[in-house]
Amino acid sequence: MSEPILEIRHLSKSFGNNEVLKDIDFTVSKGDVTSIIGASGSGKSTLLRCINLLETATSGEILYHGENVLRGGFNQSAYRAKVGMVFQSFNLFNNMTVLKNCMAGQQIVEKVPKEEAKQRALYYLDKVGMTPYLNARPHQISGGQKQRVAIARALAMEPEILLFDEPTSALDPEMVGEVLEVMKKLAEDGMTMLVVTHEMGFAKDVSNRVVYMAGGIIEEEGPSAEVMSNPKSQKMREFLERFLQ
Amino acid sequence: MGNLFTDIGKVLEKYGLTYLDGMKNTLILAVVATLIGCVIGFFCGILQTIPYGPKDHFLKRFFLKLLRVIIRAYVEVFRGTPMILQAVFIFYGLPYVTGIAFQDIWTVSIVVVSINTGAYMTESVRGGILSVDAGQTEGAKALGMNHFQTMLHVILPQTLRNIMPQIGNNYIINVKDTSVMFIIGFMEFFSVHKIVAGATFKYFPSAVLEMGGYLLMTLAASVLLRWIEKKLAGRQSYELVNLDQLATTAGTYNYPGKGSPFDERSREFGGEKR
């Protein structure tokens, strides 16, 4: 096994009395493509948001190369810059063009010189096939195109790991394919990815590990081929059956 | 009616330049104070929205809470009292308490109107920030931007566009309401009327000029603001960029070996075979 990038240890999260995540434990290693699947409300998205510090975990540890990111005084901005995030609702900056969206993080956070930032942005926009649209504004392009730009924006920071929060759930059916295609290409290039998804095909064929969550705990996890075709837990079997109907 | 026009003519002949001077002063005061008021508003808007959580240090939480209380108090006091009174209060109050008098009437006038506008703008900016989708903040945070970077590069540009009509409102209100500054002796447009009417007793003709003058200033402002709003909205169209001729997207026909856009159609209608 290669070196772990993220180790989640005993992570819990409560909203008031409602415990959404209970004692979550798992590890993401370099090159892993992990799918997190499960019914709505099982805590998948909350887990991802806790990892990217958009939600503050109630207890537990998140180790990034062995260092706990939840302790006081940790440089959260630098951590976030290296842990990319792709959102369900894209969250492209509405006041910037496609190109500027992909340059902003580099220039503002990493202080990359303008010309270099532009070259890097163009490289990744080309990777997701959005070069022709670099002068468009987010409201002028389709959902699938927005999500591809959002992926390029995250890639332009040259992150060590990319988190995807249901990247295709807000898309029209005919646009799901183009986004999954880009993600598949990334996986093949060896990008470390953690993907919350309802796309069982992606979980089975593209990712190499699957985590199944139910009721705020990890019910089952393992190599995707094994877990997806032959789940041990009764709950997961029922979940997959519902999806295949 | 004939009388009215001759009276206006007489007044203008003698005091025309004084009216113009008053208009100039009113406009300068309104523009400068609205701009400073906007800066105050955006500044308070940024400070007011610095996030803090239960896990932050006690002193940080205390300081940020105190900051919000101070801004709140500032807004309530200056939004809740008449500007004419604020002018008197500051103009006479400061020398009374500190013994330092204002060097000139411009400074004190700009200070009073700016502070007053700032109180309104702080609320407008707060509303404008709230109206920007929370996803924008999350997108910026996820790239590693801190609060100030997020505000400066992502949220406030969008806020500015959203609250442009409010800024316009405030500016037009300022053009009119700076007329209360006559109370501390600032020579704006309305105080010209008081002088002229006092000297000539031509109250109505002068009032007609004043009405026309104020309307002219506010209408010009309306037109200008609409234009700025349009500029801020950005271009409504964009051009596809072709950095690499081979990477042409589907649906366009002009890549090598594909001929002209009319090829398909001519074939369809039994044209030449290729």
mmCIF file with all atom_site columns, C-alpha atoms in Angstrom, chain B residues 88-257:
data_model
loop_
_atom_site.group_PDB
_atom_site.id
_atom_site.type_symbol
_atom_site.label_atom_id
_atom_site.label_alt_id
_atom_site.label_comp_id
_atom_site.label_asym_id
_atom_site.label_entity_id
_atom_site.label_seq_id
_atom_site.pdbx_PDB_ins_code
_atom_site.Cartn_x
_atom_site.Cartn_y
_atom_site.Cartn_z
_atom_site.occupancy
_atom_site.B_iso_or_equiv
_atom_site.pdbx_formal_charge
_atom_site.auth_seq_id
_atom_site.auth_comp_id
_atom_site.auth_asym_id
_atom_site.auth_atom_id
_atom_site.pdbx_PDB_model_num
ATOM 1   C CA . VAL B 1 88  ? -25.193 70.858 14.636  1.00 0.00 ? 88  VAL B CA 1
ATOM 2   C CA . PHE B 1 89  ? -24.086 68.230 17.136  1.00 0.00 ? 89  PHE B CA 1
ATOM 3   C CA . ILE B 1 90  ? -20.711 67.649 15.487  1.00 0.00 ? 90  ILE B CA 1
ATOM 4   C CA . PHE B 1 91  ? -20.082 71.249 14.375  1.00 0.00 ? 91  PHE B CA 1
ATOM 5   C CA . TYR B 1 92  ? -20.635 72.734 17.834  1.00 0.00 ? 92  TYR B CA 1
ATOM 6   C CA . GLY B 1 93  ? -19.943 69.619 19.879  1.00 0.00 ? 93  GLY B CA 1
ATOM 7   C CA . LEU B 1 94  ? -16.382 68.919 18.838  1.00 0.00 ? 94  LEU B CA 1
ATOM 8   C CA . PRO B 1 95  ? -14.981 72.374 19.715  1.00 0.00 ? 95  PRO B CA 1
ATOM 9   C CA . TYR B 1 96  ? -17.052 72.323 22.910  1.00 0.00 ? 96  TYR B CA 1
ATOM 10  C CA . VAL B 1 97  ? -15.600 69.016 24.094  1.00 0.00 ? 97  VAL B CA 1
ATOM 11  C CA . THR B 1 98  ? -12.052 69.114 22.678  1.00 0.00 ? 98  THR B CA 1
ATOM 12  C CA . GLY B 1 99  ? -11.484 72.784 22.128  1.00 0.00 ? 99  GLY B CA 1
ATOM 13  C CA . ILE B 1 100 ? -10.461 72.161 18.520  1.00 0.00 ? 100 ILE B CA 1
ATOM 14  C CA . ALA B 1 101 ? -12.608 73.952 15.975  1.00 0.00 ? 101 ALA B CA 1
ATOM 15  C CA . PHE B 1 102 ? -12.983 72.712 12.395  1.00 0.00 ? 102 PHE B CA 1
ATOM 16  C CA . GLN B 1 103 ? -10.620 74.504 10.043  1.00 0.00 ? 103 GLN B CA 1
ATOM 17  C CA . ASP B 1 104 ? -13.170 74.900 7.269   1.00 0.00 ? 104 ASP B CA 1
ATOM 18  C CA . ILE B 1 105 ? -16.798 74.244 6.565   1.00 0.00 ? 105 ILE B CA 1
ATOM 19  C CA . TRP B 1 106 ? -16.011 71.700 3.818   1.00 0.00 ? 106 TRP B CA 1
ATOM 20  C CA . THR B 1 107 ? -14.352 69.273 6.215   1.00 0.00 ? 107 THR B CA 1
ATOM 21  C CA . VAL B 1 108 ? -17.161 69.243 8.718   1.00 0.00 ? 108 VAL B CA 1
ATOM 22  C CA . SER B 1 109 ? -19.832 69.003 6.021   1.00 0.00 ? 109 SER B CA 1
ATOM 23  C CA . ILE B 1 110 ? -18.148 66.062 4.311   1.00 0.00 ? 110 ILE B CA 1
ATOM 24  C CA . VAL B 1 111 ? -17.612 64.346 7.666   1.00 0.00 ? 111 VAL B CA 1
ATOM 25  C CA . VAL B 1 112 ? -21.270 64.711 8.684   1.00 0.00 ? 112 VAL B CA 1
ATOM 26  C CA . VAL B 1 113 ? -22.794 63.588 5.381   1.00 0.00 ? 113 VAL B CA 1
ATOM 27  C CA . SER B 1 114 ? -20.281 60.728 4.983   1.00 0.00 ? 114 SER B CA 1
ATOM 28  C CA . ILE B 1 115 ? -20.936 59.338 8.444   1.00 0.00 ? 115 ILE B CA 1
ATOM 29  C CA . ASN B 1 116 ? -24.667 59.581 7.870   1.00 0.00 ? 116 ASN B CA 1
ATOM 30  C CA . THR B 1 117 ? -24.460 57.873 4.460   1.00 0.00 ? 117 THR B CA 1
ATOM 31  C CA . GLY B 1 118 ? -22.092 55.255 5.896   1.00 0.00 ? 118 GLY B CA 1
ATOM 32  C CA . ALA B 1 119 ? -24.724 54.196 8.418   1.00 0.00 ? 119 ALA B CA 1
ATOM 33  C CA . TYR B 1 120 ? -27.248 53.537 5.656   1.00 0.00 ? 120 TYR B CA 1
ATOM 34  C CA . MET B 1 121 ? -24.636 51.914 3.393   1.00 0.00 ? 121 MET B CA 1
ATOM 35  C CA . THR B 1 122 ? -23.524 49.554 6.166   1.00 0.00 ? 122 THR B CA 1
ATOM 36  C CA . GLU B 1 123 ? -27.023 48.108 6.196   1.00 0.00 ? 123 GLU B CA 1
ATOM 37  C CA . SER B 1 124 ? -27.222 48.036 2.393   1.00 0.00 ? 124 SER B CA 1
ATOM 38  C CA . VAL B 1 125 ? -23.890 46.225 2.155   1.00 0.00 ? 125 VAL B CA 1
ATOM 39  C CA . ARG B 1 126 ? -24.950 43.752 4.849   1.00 0.00 ? 126 ARG B CA 1
ATOM 40  C CA . GLY B 1 127 ? -28.093 43.002 2.824   1.00 0.00 ? 127 GLY B CA 1
ATOM 41  C CA . GLY B 1 128 ? -26.021 42.785 -0.350  1.00 0.00 ? 128 GLY B CA 1
ATOM 42  C CA . ILE B 1 129 ? -23.591 40.303 1.196   1.00 0.00 ? 129 ILE B CA 1
ATOM 43  C CA . LEU B 1 130 ? -26.494 38.164 2.444   1.00 0.00 ? 130 LEU B CA 1
ATOM 44  C CA . SER B 1 131 ? -27.976 38.153 -1.054  1.00 0.00 ? 131 SER B CA 1
ATOM 45  C CA . VAL B 1 132 ? -24.871 36.519 -2.554  1.00 0.00 ? 132 VAL B CA 1
ATOM 46  C CA . ASP B 1 133 ? -25.262 32.731 -2.592  1.00 0.00 ? 133 ASP B CA 1
ATOM 47  C CA . ALA B 1 134 ? -23.417 30.983 0.257   1.00 0.00 ? 134 ALA B CA 1
ATOM 48  C CA . GLY B 1 135 ? -21.904 28.648 -2.349  1.00 0.00 ? 135 GLY B CA 1
ATOM 49  C CA . GLN B 1 136 ? -19.723 31.515 -3.571  1.00 0.00 ? 136 GLN B CA 1
ATOM 50  C CA . THR B 1 137 ? -18.087 31.760 -0.151  1.00 0.00 ? 137 THR B CA 1
ATOM 51  C CA . GLU B 1 138 ? -17.672 27.989 0.032   1.00 0.00 ? 138 GLU B CA 1
ATOM 52  C CA . GLY B 1 139 ? -16.109 27.912 -3.418  1.00 0.00 ? 139 GLY B CA 1
ATOM 53  C CA . ALA B 1 140 ? -13.587 30.561 -2.359  1.00 0.00 ? 140 ALA B CA 1
ATOM 54  C CA . LYS B 1 141 ? -12.843 28.927 0.995   1.00 0.00 ? 141 LYS B CA 1
ATOM 55  C CA . ALA B 1 142 ? -12.331 25.572 -0.709  1.00 0.00 ? 142 ALA B CA 1
ATOM 56  C CA . LEU B 1 143 ? -9.556  27.156 -2.794  1.00 0.00 ? 143 LEU B CA 1
ATOM 57  C CA . GLY B 1 144 ? -7.893  28.310 0.404   1.00 0.00 ? 144 GLY B CA 1
ATOM 58  C CA . MET B 1 145 ? -8.946  31.979 0.415   1.00 0.00 ? 145 MET B CA 1
ATOM 59  C CA . ASN B 1 146 ? -9.274  33.645 3.817   1.00 0.00 ? 146 ASN B CA 1
ATOM 60  C CA . HIS B 1 147 ? -12.153 35.912 4.822   1.00 0.00 ? 147 HIS B CA 1
ATOM 61  C CA . PHE B 1 148 ? -10.644 39.123 3.448   1.00 0.00 ? 148 PHE B CA 1
ATOM 62  C CA . GLN B 1 149 ? -9.580  37.555 0.148   1.00 0.00 ? 149 GLN B CA 1
ATOM 63  C CA . THR B 1 150 ? -13.013 35.966 -0.259  1.00 0.00 ? 150 THR B CA 1
ATOM 64  C CA . MET B 1 151 ? -14.727 39.274 0.427   1.00 0.00 ? 151 MET B CA 1
ATOM 65  C CA . LEU B 1 152 ? -12.459 41.391 -1.761  1.00 0.00 ? 152 LEU B CA 1
ATOM 66  C CA . HIS B 1 153 ? -12.295 39.178 -4.839  1.00 0.00 ? 153 HIS B CA 1
ATOM 67  C CA . VAL B 1 154 ? -15.548 37.230 -4.827  1.00 0.00 ? 154 VAL B CA 1
ATOM 68  C CA . ILE B 1 155 ? -18.304 38.547 -2.573  1.00 0.00 ? 155 ILE B CA 1
ATOM 69  C CA . LEU B 1 156 ? -17.980 42.340 -2.650  1.00 0.00 ? 156 LEU B CA 1
ATOM 70  C CA . PRO B 1 157 ? -17.803 42.668 -6.467  1.00 0.00 ? 157 PRO B CA 1
ATOM 71  C CA . GLN B 1 158 ? -21.102 40.791 -6.608  1.00 0.00 ? 158 GLN B CA 1
ATOM 72  C CA . THR B 1 159 ? -22.464 42.788 -3.669  1.00 0.00 ? 159 THR B CA 1
ATOM 73  C CA . LEU B 1 160 ? -21.584 46.036 -5.409  1.00 0.00 ? 160 LEU B CA 1
ATOM 74  C CA . ARG B 1 161 ? -23.596 45.019 -8.453  1.00 0.00 ? 161 ARG B CA 1
ATOM 75  C CA . ASN B 1 162 ? -26.538 43.952 -6.300  1.00 0.00 ? 162 ASN B CA 1
ATOM 76  C CA . ILE B 1 163 ? -26.675 47.157 -4.267  1.00 0.00 ? 163 ILE B CA 1
ATOM 77  C CA . MET B 1 164 ? -26.013 49.604 -7.110  1.00 0.00 ? 164 MET B CA 1
ATOM 78  C CA . PRO B 1 165 ? -29.688 50.733 -7.027  1.00 0.00 ? 165 PRO B CA 1
ATOM 79  C CA . GLN B 1 166 ? -29.303 51.376 -3.274  1.00 0.00 ? 166 GLN B CA 1
ATOM 80  C CA . ILE B 1 167 ? -26.158 53.404 -3.819  1.00 0.00 ? 167 ILE B CA 1
ATOM 81  C CA . GLY B 1 168 ? -28.075 55.390 -6.425  1.00 0.00 ? 168 GLY B CA 1
ATOM 82  C CA . ASN B 1 169 ? -30.851 55.974 -3.921  1.00 0.00 ? 169 ASN B CA 1
ATOM 83  C CA . ASN B 1 170 ? -28.391 57.198 -1.340  1.00 0.00 ? 170 ASN B CA 1
ATOM 84  C CA . TYR B 1 171 ? -26.673 59.486 -3.802  1.00 0.00 ? 171 TYR B CA 1
ATOM 85  C CA . ILE B 1 172 ? -29.944 61.100 -4.899  1.00 0.00 ? 172 ILE B CA 1
ATOM 86  C CA . ILE B 1 173 ? -31.055 61.470 -1.288  1.00 0.00 ? 173 ILE B CA 1
ATOM 87  C CA . ASN B 1 174 ? -27.710 63.131 -0.575  1.00 0.00 ? 174 ASN B CA 1
ATOM 88  C CA . VAL B 1 175 ? -28.110 65.606 -3.445  1.00 0.00 ? 175 VAL B CA 1
ATOM 89  C CA . LYS B 1 176 ? -31.353 66.739 -1.833  1.00 0.00 ? 176 LYS B CA 1
ATOM 90  C CA . ASP B 1 177 ? -30.585 66.296 1.847   1.00 0.00 ? 177 ASP B CA 1
ATOM 91  C CA . THR B 1 178 ? -27.295 68.151 1.823   1.00 0.00 ? 178 THR B CA 1
ATOM 92  C CA . SER B 1 179 ? -29.659 71.163 1.783   1.00 0.00 ? 179 SER B CA 1
ATOM 93  C CA . VAL B 1 180 ? -29.825 70.859 5.577   1.00 0.00 ? 180 VAL B CA 1
ATOM 94  C CA . MET B 1 181 ? -26.149 71.781 5.782   1.00 0.00 ? 181 MET B CA 1
ATOM 95  C CA . PHE B 1 182 ? -27.140 75.448 5.490   1.00 0.00 ? 182 PHE B CA 1
ATOM 96  C CA . ILE B 1 183 ? -27.670 75.157 9.260   1.00 0.00 ? 183 ILE B CA 1
ATOM 97  C CA . ILE B 1 184 ? -23.918 75.273 9.834   1.00 0.00 ? 184 ILE B CA 1
ATOM 98  C CA . GLY B 1 185 ? -23.355 77.788 7.049   1.00 0.00 ? 185 GLY B CA 1
ATOM 99  C CA . PHE B 1 186 ? -22.340 75.531 4.168   1.00 0.00 ? 186 PHE B CA 1
ATOM 100 C CA . MET B 1 187 ? -23.023 77.339 0.898   1.00 0.00 ? 187 MET B CA 1
ATOM 101 C CA . GLU B 1 188 ? -24.934 74.694 -1.007  1.00 0.00 ? 188 GLU B CA 1
ATOM 102 C CA . PHE B 1 189 ? -27.689 75.126 -3.594  1.00 0.00 ? 189 PHE B CA 1
ATOM 103 C CA . PHE B 1 190 ? -30.575 75.666 -1.210  1.00 0.00 ? 190 PHE B CA 1
ATOM 104 C CA . SER B 1 191 ? -28.769 78.227 0.910   1.00 0.00 ? 191 SER B CA 1
ATOM 105 C CA . VAL B 1 192 ? -28.406 80.304 -2.260  1.00 0.00 ? 192 VAL B CA 1
ATOM 106 C CA . HIS B 1 193 ? -32.193 80.458 -2.342  1.00 0.00 ? 193 HIS B CA 1
ATOM 107 C CA . LYS B 1 194 ? -32.285 81.791 1.196   1.00 0.00 ? 194 LYS B CA 1
ATOM 108 C CA . ILE B 1 195 ? -29.786 84.499 0.333   1.00 0.00 ? 195 ILE B CA 1
ATOM 109 C CA . VAL B 1 196 ? -31.465 85.505 -2.939  1.00 0.00 ? 196 VAL B CA 1
ATOM 110 C CA . ALA B 1 197 ? -34.981 85.461 -1.526  1.00 0.00 ? 197 ALA B CA 1
ATOM 111 C CA . GLY B 1 198 ? -33.836 87.423 1.488   1.00 0.00 ? 198 GLY B CA 1
ATOM 112 C CA . ALA B 1 199 ? -32.285 90.110 -0.687  1.00 0.00 ? 199 ALA B CA 1
ATOM 113 C CA . THR B 1 200 ? -34.899 90.336 -3.450  1.00 0.00 ? 200 THR B CA 1
ATOM 114 C CA . PHE B 1 201 ? -38.077 88.991 -1.832  1.00 0.00 ? 201 PHE B CA 1
ATOM 115 C CA . LYS B 1 202 ? -38.634 86.989 -5.036  1.00 0.00 ? 202 LYS B CA 1
ATOM 116 C CA . TYR B 1 203 ? -39.412 83.767 -3.147  1.00 0.00 ? 203 TYR B CA 1
ATOM 117 C CA . PHE B 1 204 ? -41.398 81.982 -5.834  1.00 0.00 ? 204 PHE B CA 1
ATOM 118 C CA . PRO B 1 205 ? -39.182 82.707 -8.857  1.00 0.00 ? 205 PRO B CA 1
ATOM 119 C CA . SER B 1 206 ? -36.176 81.547 -6.879  1.00 0.00 ? 206 SER B CA 1
ATOM 120 C CA . ALA B 1 207 ? -38.046 78.426 -5.736  1.00 0.00 ? 207 ALA B CA 1
ATOM 121 C CA . VAL B 1 208 ? -38.839 77.589 -9.368  1.00 0.00 ? 208 VAL B CA 1
ATOM 122 C CA . LEU B 1 209 ? -35.126 77.809 -10.189 1.00 0.00 ? 209 LEU B CA 1
ATOM 123 C CA . GLU B 1 210 ? -34.303 75.625 -7.216  1.00 0.00 ? 210 GLU B CA 1
ATOM 124 C CA . MET B 1 211 ? -36.863 72.980 -8.186  1.00 0.00 ? 211 MET B CA 1
ATOM 125 C CA . GLY B 1 212 ? -35.523 72.898 -11.733 1.00 0.00 ? 212 GLY B CA 1
ATOM 126 C CA . GLY B 1 213 ? -31.918 72.783 -10.520 1.00 0.00 ? 213 GLY B CA 1
ATOM 127 C CA . TYR B 1 214 ? -32.454 69.905 -8.105  1.00 0.00 ? 214 TYR B CA 1
ATOM 128 C CA . LEU B 1 215 ? -34.416 67.913 -10.685 1.00 0.00 ? 215 LEU B CA 1
ATOM 129 C CA . LEU B 1 216 ? -31.665 68.442 -13.226 1.00 0.00 ? 216 LEU B CA 1
ATOM 130 C CA . MET B 1 217 ? -29.047 67.149 -10.787 1.00 0.00 ? 217 MET B CA 1
ATOM 131 C CA . THR B 1 218 ? -31.041 64.083 -9.762  1.00 0.00 ? 218 THR B CA 1
ATOM 132 C CA . LEU B 1 219 ? -32.126 63.177 -13.300 1.00 0.00 ? 219 LEU B CA 1
ATOM 133 C CA . ALA B 1 220 ? -28.534 63.367 -14.489 1.00 0.00 ? 220 ALA B CA 1
ATOM 134 C CA . ALA B 1 221 ? -27.600 61.099 -11.591 1.00 0.00 ? 221 ALA B CA 1
ATOM 135 C CA . SER B 1 222 ? -30.292 58.580 -12.547 1.00 0.00 ? 222 SER B CA 1
ATOM 136 C CA . VAL B 1 223 ? -29.046 58.368 -16.111 1.00 0.00 ? 223 VAL B CA 1
ATOM 137 C CA . LEU B 1 224 ? -25.441 58.017 -14.991 1.00 0.00 ? 224 LEU B CA 1
ATOM 138 C CA . LEU B 1 225 ? -26.311 55.292 -12.465 1.00 0.00 ? 225 LEU B CA 1
ATOM 139 C CA . ARG B 1 226 ? -28.205 53.246 -15.055 1.00 0.00 ? 226 ARG B CA 1
ATOM 140 C CA . TRP B 1 227 ? -25.163 53.431 -17.276 1.00 0.00 ? 227 TRP B CA 1
ATOM 141 C CA . ILE B 1 228 ? -22.841 52.277 -14.455 1.00 0.00 ? 228 ILE B CA 1
ATOM 142 C CA . GLU B 1 229 ? -25.225 49.410 -13.635 1.00 0.00 ? 229 GLU B CA 1
ATOM 143 C CA . LYS B 1 230 ? -25.085 48.249 -17.233 1.00 0.00 ? 230 LYS B CA 1
ATOM 144 C CA . LYS B 1 231 ? -21.297 48.435 -17.214 1.00 0.00 ? 231 LYS B CA 1
ATOM 145 C CA . LEU B 1 232 ? -21.118 46.381 -14.007 1.00 0.00 ? 232 LEU B CA 1
ATOM 146 C CA . ALA B 1 233 ? -23.381 43.684 -15.441 1.00 0.00 ? 233 ALA B CA 1
ATOM 147 C CA . GLY B 1 234 ? -20.607 42.827 -17.877 1.00 0.00 ? 234 GLY B CA 1
ATOM 148 C CA . ARG B 1 235 ? -20.827 41.744 -21.473 1.00 0.00 ? 235 ARG B CA 1
ATOM 149 C CA . GLN B 1 236 ? -23.909 39.814 -22.405 1.00 0.00 ? 236 GLN B CA 1
ATOM 150 C CA . SER B 1 237 ? -22.169 37.730 -25.051 1.00 0.00 ? 237 SER B CA 1
ATOM 151 C CA . TYR B 1 238 ? -18.852 35.973 -25.418 1.00 0.00 ? 238 TYR B CA 1
ATOM 152 C CA . GLU B 1 239 ? -16.755 34.679 -28.264 1.00 0.00 ? 239 GLU B CA 1
ATOM 153 C CA . LEU B 1 240 ? -15.582 31.124 -28.596 1.00 0.00 ? 240 LEU B CA 1
ATOM 154 C CA . VAL B 1 241 ? -11.831 30.895 -28.500 1.00 0.00 ? 241 VAL B CA 1
ATOM 155 C CA . ASN B 1 242 ? -9.930  28.624 -30.798 1.00 0.00 ? 242 ASN B CA 1
ATOM 156 C CA . LEU B 1 243 ? -6.412  28.164 -29.489 1.00 0.00 ? 243 LEU B CA 1
ATOM 157 C CA . ASP B 1 244 ? -5.944  24.940 -31.375 1.00 0.00 ? 244 ASP B CA 1
ATOM 158 C CA . GLN B 1 245 ? -7.528  24.472 -34.750 1.00 0.00 ? 245 GLN B CA 1
ATOM 159 C CA . LEU B 1 246 ? -7.748  20.715 -34.247 1.00 0.00 ? 246 LEU B CA 1
ATOM 160 C CA . ALA B 1 247 ? -9.632  21.016 -30.994 1.00 0.00 ? 247 ALA B CA 1
ATOM 161 C CA . THR B 1 248 ? -12.725 22.459 -32.611 1.00 0.00 ? 248 THR B CA 1
ATOM 162 C CA . THR B 1 249 ? -15.880 21.565 -30.728 1.00 0.00 ? 249 THR B CA 1
ATOM 163 C CA . ALA B 1 250 ? -18.634 19.529 -32.277 1.00 0.00 ? 250 ALA B CA 1
ATOM 164 C CA . GLY B 1 251 ? -21.156 21.532 -34.271 1.00 0.00 ? 251 GLY B CA 1
ATOM 165 C CA . THR B 1 252 ? -18.660 23.807 -35.975 1.00 0.00 ? 252 THR B CA 1
ATOM 166 C CA . TYR B 1 253 ? -17.479 22.847 -39.416 1.00 0.00 ? 253 TYR B CA 1
ATOM 167 C CA . ASN B 1 254 ? -14.382 24.886 -40.011 1.00 0.00 ? 254 ASN B CA 1
ATOM 168 C CA . TYR B 1 255 ? -11.657 22.439 -39.112 1.00 0.00 ? 255 TYR B CA 1
ATOM 169 C CA . PRO B 1 256 ? -9.252  21.068 -41.733 1.00 0.00 ? 256 PRO B CA 1
ATOM 170 C CA . GLY B 1 257 ? -10.740 18.606 -44.159 1.00 0.00 ? 257 GLY B CA 1
#
